[in-house]
PDB file of C-alpha atoms in Angstrom:
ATOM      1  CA  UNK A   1       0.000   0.000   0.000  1.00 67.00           C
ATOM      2  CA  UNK A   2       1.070   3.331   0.138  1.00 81.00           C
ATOM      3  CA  UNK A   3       3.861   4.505   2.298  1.00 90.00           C
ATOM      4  CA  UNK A   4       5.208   8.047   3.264  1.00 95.00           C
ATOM      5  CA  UNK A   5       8.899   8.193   4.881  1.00 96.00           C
ATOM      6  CA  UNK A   6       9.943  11.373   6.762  1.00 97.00           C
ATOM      7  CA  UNK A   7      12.983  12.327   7.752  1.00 97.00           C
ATOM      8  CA  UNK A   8      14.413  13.518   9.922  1.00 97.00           C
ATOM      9  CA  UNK A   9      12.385  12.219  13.571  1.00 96.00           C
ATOM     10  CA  UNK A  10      13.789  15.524  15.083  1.00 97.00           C
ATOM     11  CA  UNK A  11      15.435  18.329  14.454  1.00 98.00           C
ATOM     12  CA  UNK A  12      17.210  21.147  16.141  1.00 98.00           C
ATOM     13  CA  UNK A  13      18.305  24.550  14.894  1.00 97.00           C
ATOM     14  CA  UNK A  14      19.605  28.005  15.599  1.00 98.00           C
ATOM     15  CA  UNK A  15      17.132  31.249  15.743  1.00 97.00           C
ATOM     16  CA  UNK A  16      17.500  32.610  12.284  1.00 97.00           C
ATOM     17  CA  UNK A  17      19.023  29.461  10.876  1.00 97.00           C
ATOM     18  CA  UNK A  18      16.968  27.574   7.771  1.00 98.00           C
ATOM     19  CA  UNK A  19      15.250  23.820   8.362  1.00 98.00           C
ATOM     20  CA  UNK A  20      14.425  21.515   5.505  1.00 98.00           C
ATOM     21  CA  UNK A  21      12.353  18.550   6.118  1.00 98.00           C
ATOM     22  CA  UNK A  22      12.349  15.782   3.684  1.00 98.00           C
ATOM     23  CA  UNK A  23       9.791  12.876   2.706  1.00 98.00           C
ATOM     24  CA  UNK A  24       9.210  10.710  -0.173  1.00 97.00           C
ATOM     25  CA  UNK A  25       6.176   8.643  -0.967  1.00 96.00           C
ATOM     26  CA  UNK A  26       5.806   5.325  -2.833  1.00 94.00           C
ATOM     27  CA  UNK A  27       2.581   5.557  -4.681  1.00 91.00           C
ATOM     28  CA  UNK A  28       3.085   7.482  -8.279  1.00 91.00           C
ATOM     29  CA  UNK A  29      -0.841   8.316  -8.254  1.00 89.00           C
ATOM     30  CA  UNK A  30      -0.075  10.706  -5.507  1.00 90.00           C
ATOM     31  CA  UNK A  31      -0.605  14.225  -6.638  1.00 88.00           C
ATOM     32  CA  UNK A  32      -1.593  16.166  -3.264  1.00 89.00           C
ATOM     33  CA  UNK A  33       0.529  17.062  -0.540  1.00 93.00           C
ATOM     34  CA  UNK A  34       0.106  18.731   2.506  1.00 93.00           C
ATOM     35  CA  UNK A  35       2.201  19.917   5.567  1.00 96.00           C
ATOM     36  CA  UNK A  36       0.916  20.024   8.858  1.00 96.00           C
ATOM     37  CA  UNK A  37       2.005  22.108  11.969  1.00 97.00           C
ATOM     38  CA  UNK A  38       1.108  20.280  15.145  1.00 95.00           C
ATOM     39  CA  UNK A  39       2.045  21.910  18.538  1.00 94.00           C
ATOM     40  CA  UNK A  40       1.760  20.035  21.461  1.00 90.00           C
ATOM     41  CA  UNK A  41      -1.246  19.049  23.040  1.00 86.00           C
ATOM     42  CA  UNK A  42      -3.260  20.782  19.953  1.00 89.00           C
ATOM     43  CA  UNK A  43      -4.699  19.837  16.558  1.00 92.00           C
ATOM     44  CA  UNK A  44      -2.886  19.480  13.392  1.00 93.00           C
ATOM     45  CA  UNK A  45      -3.079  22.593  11.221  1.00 94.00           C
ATOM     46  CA  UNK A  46      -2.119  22.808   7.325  1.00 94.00           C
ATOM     47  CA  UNK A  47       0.332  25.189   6.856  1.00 96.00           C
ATOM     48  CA  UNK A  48       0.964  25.117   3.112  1.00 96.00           C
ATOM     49  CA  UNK A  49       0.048  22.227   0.713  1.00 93.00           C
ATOM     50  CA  UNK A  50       1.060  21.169  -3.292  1.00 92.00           C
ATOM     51  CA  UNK A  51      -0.509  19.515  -6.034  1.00 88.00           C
ATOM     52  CA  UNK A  52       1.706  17.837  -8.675  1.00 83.00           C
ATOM     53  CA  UNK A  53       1.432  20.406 -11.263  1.00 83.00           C
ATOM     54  CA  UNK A  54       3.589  22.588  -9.468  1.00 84.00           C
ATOM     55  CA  UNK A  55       7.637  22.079  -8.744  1.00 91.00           C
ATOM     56  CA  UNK A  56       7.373  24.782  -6.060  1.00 94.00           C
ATOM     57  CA  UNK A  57       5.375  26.901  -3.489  1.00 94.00           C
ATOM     58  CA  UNK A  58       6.363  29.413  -1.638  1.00 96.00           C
ATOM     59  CA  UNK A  59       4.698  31.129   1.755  1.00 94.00           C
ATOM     60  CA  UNK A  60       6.563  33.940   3.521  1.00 95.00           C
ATOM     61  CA  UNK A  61       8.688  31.863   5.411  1.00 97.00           C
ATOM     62  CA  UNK A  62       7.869  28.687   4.225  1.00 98.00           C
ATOM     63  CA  UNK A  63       8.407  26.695   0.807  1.00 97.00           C
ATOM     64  CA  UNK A  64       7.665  22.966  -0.600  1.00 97.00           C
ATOM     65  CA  UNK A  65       8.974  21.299  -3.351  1.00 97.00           C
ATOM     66  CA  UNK A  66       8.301  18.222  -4.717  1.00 96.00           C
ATOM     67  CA  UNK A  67      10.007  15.818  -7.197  1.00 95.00           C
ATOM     68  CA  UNK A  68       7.551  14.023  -8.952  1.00 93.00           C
ATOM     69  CA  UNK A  69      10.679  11.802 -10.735  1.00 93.00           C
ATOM     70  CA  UNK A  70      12.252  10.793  -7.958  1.00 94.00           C
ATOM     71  CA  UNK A  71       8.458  10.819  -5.760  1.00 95.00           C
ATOM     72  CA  UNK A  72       9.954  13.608  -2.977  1.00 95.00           C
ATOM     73  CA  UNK A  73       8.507  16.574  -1.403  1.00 97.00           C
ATOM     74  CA  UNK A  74      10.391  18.918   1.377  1.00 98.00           C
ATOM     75  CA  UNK A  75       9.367  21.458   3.497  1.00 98.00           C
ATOM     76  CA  UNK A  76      11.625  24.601   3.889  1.00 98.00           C
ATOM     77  CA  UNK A  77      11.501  27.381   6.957  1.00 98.00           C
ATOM     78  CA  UNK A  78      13.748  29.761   6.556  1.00 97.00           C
ATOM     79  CA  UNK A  79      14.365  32.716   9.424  1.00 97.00           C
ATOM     80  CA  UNK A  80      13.358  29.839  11.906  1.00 98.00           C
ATOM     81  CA  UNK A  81      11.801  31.228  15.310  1.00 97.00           C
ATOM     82  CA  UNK A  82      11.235  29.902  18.574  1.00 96.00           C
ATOM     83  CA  UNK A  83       7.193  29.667  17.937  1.00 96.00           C
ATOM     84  CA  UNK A  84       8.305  27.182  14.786  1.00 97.00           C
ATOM     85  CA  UNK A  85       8.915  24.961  17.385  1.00 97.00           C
ATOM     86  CA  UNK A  86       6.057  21.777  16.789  1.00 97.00           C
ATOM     87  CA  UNK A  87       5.885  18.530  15.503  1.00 97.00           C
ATOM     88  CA  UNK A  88       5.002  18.428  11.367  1.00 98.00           C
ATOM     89  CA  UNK A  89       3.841  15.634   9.080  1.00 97.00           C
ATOM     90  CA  UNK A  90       4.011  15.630   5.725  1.00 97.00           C
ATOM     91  CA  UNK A  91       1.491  13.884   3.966  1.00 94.00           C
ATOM     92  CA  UNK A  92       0.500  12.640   0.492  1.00 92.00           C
ATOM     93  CA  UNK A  93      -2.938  11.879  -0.771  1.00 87.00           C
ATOM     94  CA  UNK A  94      -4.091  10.817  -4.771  1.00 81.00           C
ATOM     95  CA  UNK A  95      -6.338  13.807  -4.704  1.00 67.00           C
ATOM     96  CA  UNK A  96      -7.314  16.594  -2.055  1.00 59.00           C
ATOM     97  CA  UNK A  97      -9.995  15.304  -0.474  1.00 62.00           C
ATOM     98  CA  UNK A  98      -8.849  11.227  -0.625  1.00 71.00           C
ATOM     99  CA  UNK A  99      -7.261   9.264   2.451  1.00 82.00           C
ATOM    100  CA  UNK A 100      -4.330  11.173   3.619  1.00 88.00           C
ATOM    101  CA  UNK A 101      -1.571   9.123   4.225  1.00 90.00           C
ATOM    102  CA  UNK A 102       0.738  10.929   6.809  1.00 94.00           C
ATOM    103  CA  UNK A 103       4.890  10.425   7.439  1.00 96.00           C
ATOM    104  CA  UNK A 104       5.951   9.877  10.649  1.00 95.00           C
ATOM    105  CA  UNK A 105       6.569  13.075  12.119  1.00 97.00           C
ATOM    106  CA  UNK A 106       9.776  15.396  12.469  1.00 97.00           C
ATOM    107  CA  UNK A 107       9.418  17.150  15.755  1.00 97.00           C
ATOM    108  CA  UNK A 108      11.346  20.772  15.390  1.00 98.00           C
ATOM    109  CA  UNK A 109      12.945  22.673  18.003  1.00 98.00           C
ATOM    110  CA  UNK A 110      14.272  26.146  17.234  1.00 97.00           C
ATOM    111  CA  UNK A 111      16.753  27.506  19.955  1.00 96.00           C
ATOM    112  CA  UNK A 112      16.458  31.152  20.800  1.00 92.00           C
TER     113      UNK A 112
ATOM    114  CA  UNK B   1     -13.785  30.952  15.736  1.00 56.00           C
ATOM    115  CA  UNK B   2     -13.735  27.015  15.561  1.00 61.00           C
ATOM    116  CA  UNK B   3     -15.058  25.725  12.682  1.00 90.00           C
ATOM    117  CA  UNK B   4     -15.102  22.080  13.669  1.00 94.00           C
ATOM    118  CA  UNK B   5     -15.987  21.442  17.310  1.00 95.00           C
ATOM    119  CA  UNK B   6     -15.135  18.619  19.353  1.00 96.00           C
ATOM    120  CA  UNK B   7     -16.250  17.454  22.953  1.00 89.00           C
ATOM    121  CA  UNK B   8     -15.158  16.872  25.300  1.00 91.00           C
ATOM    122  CA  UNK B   9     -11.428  18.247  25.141  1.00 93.00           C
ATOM    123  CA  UNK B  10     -10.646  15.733  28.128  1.00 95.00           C
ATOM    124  CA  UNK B  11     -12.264  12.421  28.693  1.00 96.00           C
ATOM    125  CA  UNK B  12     -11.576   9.943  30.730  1.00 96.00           C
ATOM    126  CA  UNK B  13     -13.634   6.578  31.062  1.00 95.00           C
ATOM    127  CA  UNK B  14     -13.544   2.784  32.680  1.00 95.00           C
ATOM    128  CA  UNK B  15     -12.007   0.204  31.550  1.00 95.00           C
ATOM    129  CA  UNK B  16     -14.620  -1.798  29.426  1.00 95.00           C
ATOM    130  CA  UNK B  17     -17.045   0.876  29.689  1.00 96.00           C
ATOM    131  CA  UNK B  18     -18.910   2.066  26.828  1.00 96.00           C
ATOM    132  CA  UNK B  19     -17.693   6.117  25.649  1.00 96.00           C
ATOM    133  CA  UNK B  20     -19.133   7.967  22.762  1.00 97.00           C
ATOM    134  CA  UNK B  21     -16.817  11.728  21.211  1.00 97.00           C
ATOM    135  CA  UNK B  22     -18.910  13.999  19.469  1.00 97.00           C
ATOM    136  CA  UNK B  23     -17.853  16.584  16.646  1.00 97.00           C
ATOM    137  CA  UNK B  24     -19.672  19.529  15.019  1.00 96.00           C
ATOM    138  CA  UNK B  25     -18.820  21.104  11.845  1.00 95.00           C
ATOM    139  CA  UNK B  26     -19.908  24.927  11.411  1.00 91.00           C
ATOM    140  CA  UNK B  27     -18.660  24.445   7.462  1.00 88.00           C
ATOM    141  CA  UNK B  28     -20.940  22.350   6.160  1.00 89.00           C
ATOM    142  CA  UNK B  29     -18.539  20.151   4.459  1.00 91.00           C
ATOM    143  CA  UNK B  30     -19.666  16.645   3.160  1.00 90.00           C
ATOM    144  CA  UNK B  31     -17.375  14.679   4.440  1.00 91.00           C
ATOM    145  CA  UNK B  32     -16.265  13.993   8.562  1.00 94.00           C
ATOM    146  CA  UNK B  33     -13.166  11.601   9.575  1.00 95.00           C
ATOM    147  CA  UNK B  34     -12.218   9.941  12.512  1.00 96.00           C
ATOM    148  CA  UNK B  35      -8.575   9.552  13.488  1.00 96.00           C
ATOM    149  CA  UNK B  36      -6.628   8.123  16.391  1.00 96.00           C
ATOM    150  CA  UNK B  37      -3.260   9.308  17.402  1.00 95.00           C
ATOM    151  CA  UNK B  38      -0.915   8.191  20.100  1.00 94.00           C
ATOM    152  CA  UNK B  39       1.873  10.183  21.471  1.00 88.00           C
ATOM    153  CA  UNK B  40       4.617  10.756  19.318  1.00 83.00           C
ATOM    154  CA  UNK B  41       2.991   9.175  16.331  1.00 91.00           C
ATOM    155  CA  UNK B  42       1.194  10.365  13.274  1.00 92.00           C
ATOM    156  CA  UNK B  43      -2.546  10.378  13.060  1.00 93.00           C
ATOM    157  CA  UNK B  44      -4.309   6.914  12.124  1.00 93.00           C
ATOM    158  CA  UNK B  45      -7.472   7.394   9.792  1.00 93.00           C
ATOM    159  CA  UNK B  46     -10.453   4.874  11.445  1.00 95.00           C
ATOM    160  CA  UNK B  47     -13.443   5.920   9.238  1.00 92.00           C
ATOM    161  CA  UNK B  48     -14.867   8.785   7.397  1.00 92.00           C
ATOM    162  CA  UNK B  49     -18.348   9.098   6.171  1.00 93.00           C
ATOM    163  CA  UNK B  50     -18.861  10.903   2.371  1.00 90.00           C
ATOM    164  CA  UNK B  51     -22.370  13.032   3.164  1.00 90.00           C
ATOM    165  CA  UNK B  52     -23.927   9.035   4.858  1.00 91.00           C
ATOM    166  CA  UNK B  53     -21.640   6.563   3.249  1.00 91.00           C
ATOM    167  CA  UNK B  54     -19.602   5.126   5.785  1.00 93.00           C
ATOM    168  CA  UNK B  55     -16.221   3.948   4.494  1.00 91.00           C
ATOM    169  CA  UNK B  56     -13.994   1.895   7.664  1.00 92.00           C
ATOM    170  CA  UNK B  57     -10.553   1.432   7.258  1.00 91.00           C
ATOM    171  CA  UNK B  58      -9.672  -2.754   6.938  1.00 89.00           C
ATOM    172  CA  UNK B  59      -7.425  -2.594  10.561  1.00 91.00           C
ATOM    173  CA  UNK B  60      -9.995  -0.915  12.441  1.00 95.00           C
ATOM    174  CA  UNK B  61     -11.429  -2.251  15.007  1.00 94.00           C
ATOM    175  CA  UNK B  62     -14.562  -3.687  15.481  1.00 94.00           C
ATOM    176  CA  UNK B  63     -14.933  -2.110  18.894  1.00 94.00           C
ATOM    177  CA  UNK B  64     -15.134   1.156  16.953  1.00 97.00           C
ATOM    178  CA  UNK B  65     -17.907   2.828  15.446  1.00 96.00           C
ATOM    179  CA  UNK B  66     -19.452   5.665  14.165  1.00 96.00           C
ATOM    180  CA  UNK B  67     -22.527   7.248  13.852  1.00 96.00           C
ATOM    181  CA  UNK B  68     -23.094  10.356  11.384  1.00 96.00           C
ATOM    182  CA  UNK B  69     -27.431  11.472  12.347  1.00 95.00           C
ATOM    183  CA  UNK B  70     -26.687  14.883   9.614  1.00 94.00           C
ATOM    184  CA  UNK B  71     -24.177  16.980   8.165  1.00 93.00           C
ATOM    185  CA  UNK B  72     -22.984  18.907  10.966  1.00 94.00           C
ATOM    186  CA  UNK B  73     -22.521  15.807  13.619  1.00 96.00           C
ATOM    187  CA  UNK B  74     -20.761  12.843  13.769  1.00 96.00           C
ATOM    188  CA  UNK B  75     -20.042  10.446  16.598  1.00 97.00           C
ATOM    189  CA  UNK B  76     -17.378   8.076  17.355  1.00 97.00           C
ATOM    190  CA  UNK B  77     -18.605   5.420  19.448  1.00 97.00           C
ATOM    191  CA  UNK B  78     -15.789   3.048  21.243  1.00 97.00           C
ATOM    192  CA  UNK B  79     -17.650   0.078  22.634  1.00 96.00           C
ATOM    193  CA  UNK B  80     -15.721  -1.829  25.326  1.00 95.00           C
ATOM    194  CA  UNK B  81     -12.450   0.782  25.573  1.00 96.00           C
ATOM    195  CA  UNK B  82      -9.238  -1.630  26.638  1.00 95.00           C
ATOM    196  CA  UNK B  83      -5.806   0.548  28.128  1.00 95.00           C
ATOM    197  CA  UNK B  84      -4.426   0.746  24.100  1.00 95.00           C
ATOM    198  CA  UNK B  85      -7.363   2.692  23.376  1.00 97.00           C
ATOM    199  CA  UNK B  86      -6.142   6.165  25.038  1.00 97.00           C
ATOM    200  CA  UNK B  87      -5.418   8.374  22.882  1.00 96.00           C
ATOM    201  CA  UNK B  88      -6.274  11.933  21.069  1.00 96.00           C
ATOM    202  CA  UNK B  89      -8.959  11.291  18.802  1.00 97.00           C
ATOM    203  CA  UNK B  90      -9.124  13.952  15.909  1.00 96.00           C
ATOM    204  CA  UNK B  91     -12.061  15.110  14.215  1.00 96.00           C
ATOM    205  CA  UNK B  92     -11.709  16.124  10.411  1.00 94.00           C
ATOM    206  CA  UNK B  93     -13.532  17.453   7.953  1.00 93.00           C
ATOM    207  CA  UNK B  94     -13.322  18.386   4.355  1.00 89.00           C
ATOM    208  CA  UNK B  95     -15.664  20.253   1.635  1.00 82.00           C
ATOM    209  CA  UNK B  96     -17.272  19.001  -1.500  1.00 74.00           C
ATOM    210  CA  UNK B  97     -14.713  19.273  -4.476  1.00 67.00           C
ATOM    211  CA  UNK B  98     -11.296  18.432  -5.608  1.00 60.00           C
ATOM    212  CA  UNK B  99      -9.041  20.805  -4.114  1.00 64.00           C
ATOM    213  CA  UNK B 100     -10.424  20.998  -0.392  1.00 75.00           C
ATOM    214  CA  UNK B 101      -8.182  20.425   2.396  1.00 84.00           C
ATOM    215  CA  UNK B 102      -9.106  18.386   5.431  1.00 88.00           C
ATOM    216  CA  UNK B 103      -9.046  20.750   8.389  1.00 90.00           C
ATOM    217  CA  UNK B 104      -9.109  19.180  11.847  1.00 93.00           C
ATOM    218  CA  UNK B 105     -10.626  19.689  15.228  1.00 94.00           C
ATOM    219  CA  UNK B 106      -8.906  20.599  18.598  1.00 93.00           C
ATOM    220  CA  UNK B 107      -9.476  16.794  19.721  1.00 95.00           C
ATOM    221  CA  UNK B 108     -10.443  14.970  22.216  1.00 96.00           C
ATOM    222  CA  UNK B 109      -7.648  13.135  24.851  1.00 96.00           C
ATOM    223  CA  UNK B 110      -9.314  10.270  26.233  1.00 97.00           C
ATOM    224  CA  UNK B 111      -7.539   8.350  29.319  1.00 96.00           C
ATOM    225  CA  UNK B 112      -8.628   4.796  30.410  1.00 95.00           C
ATOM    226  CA  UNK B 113      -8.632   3.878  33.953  1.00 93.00           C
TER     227      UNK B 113
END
């Protein structure tokens, strides 16, 4: 079935500094692909998603890009601050509104 | 203001006794899902209902189950709860169309004593 592989399980960084979180996904149908920002103890909220006729999106702060070749997506944060610090999943779905099927989770801690 | 509503935030329930989680969607979207997710671990899709057609996921278990009376309200019942049943169950919805994003409730943490 399908599968979604994230990487890294945590990750620290430096105030200011950029994070990139990587995942890649195993079924070629996928064309959807959300990020979610979890903070502890609260519900998951999308912070930026991509469909596969895109390369690239970009948010203030925040950018995906996906790899439809190689079947990657990554989320980047660039200017990281402290209240970046949360657990996200990426996620990949065959359309919008099908079963998502979430990674595992990188859990991001920004140092001030 | 919250757009899909879930109660209680906090619940906490007997071993083997019956518990039922309620969500309420202000967005009239079509379709409602049920997750589980344990601590440190991604959420776990256990049903979702498309407007009344219920759709289970194949490893969920039978002591699970859902009721869905309109479009605004759907229940998770969990009939005999055992210790690996606490968890924070989400409550997600998502609108009619192909480029709708699920959006997600606050949850609802239930403990097992």
């Amino acid at each position: 079935g399908e599968n979604v592989e994230q990487h890294p399980s945590t990750l620290s960084v430096q105030e200011g500094d950029s994070a990139v979180i990587k995942c890649t996904y195993s079924d070629s149908a996928s064309n959807y692909f959300p990020w979610y920002k979890q903070e502890l103890g609260k519900r998951p909220q999308l912070i930026i998603d991509i469909r596969s006729n895109v390369g690239e999106k970009k948010d203030q702060r925040i950018a995906v890009t996906l790899n439809k070749t190689a079947k990657h997506f990554s989320l980047h944060i660039t200017e990281t601050q402290p209240e970046d610090s949360a657990v996200y999943f990426c996620a990949a779905s065959t359309h919008p509104g099908g079963k998502l099927i979430f990674g595992q989770g990188t859990e991001l801690s920004v140092k001030p | 203001d919250a757009m899909v509503i879930q109660n209680p935030r906090y619940q906490v329930t007997q071993f083997g006794k019956p518990v039922t989680l309620s969500c309420s969607q202000t967005l009239n979207h079509n379709v409602m899902y049920w997750y589980q997710q344990k601590s440190s671990q991604a959420p776990k899709l256990l049903f979702h209902y498309y407007d009344k057609d219920f759709n289970n996921e194949a490893d969920t278990p039978d002591n699970f189950q859902s009721r869905r009376p309109n479009t605004s309200f759907c229940f998770l019942d969990i009939r005999s709860p055992g210790l690996g049943d606490a968890a924070m169950y989400l409550c997600a919805t998502r609108g009619q169309g192909g480029n709708q994003p699920q959006h997600f409730g606050d949850g609802t943490r239930l403990s097992i004593l």
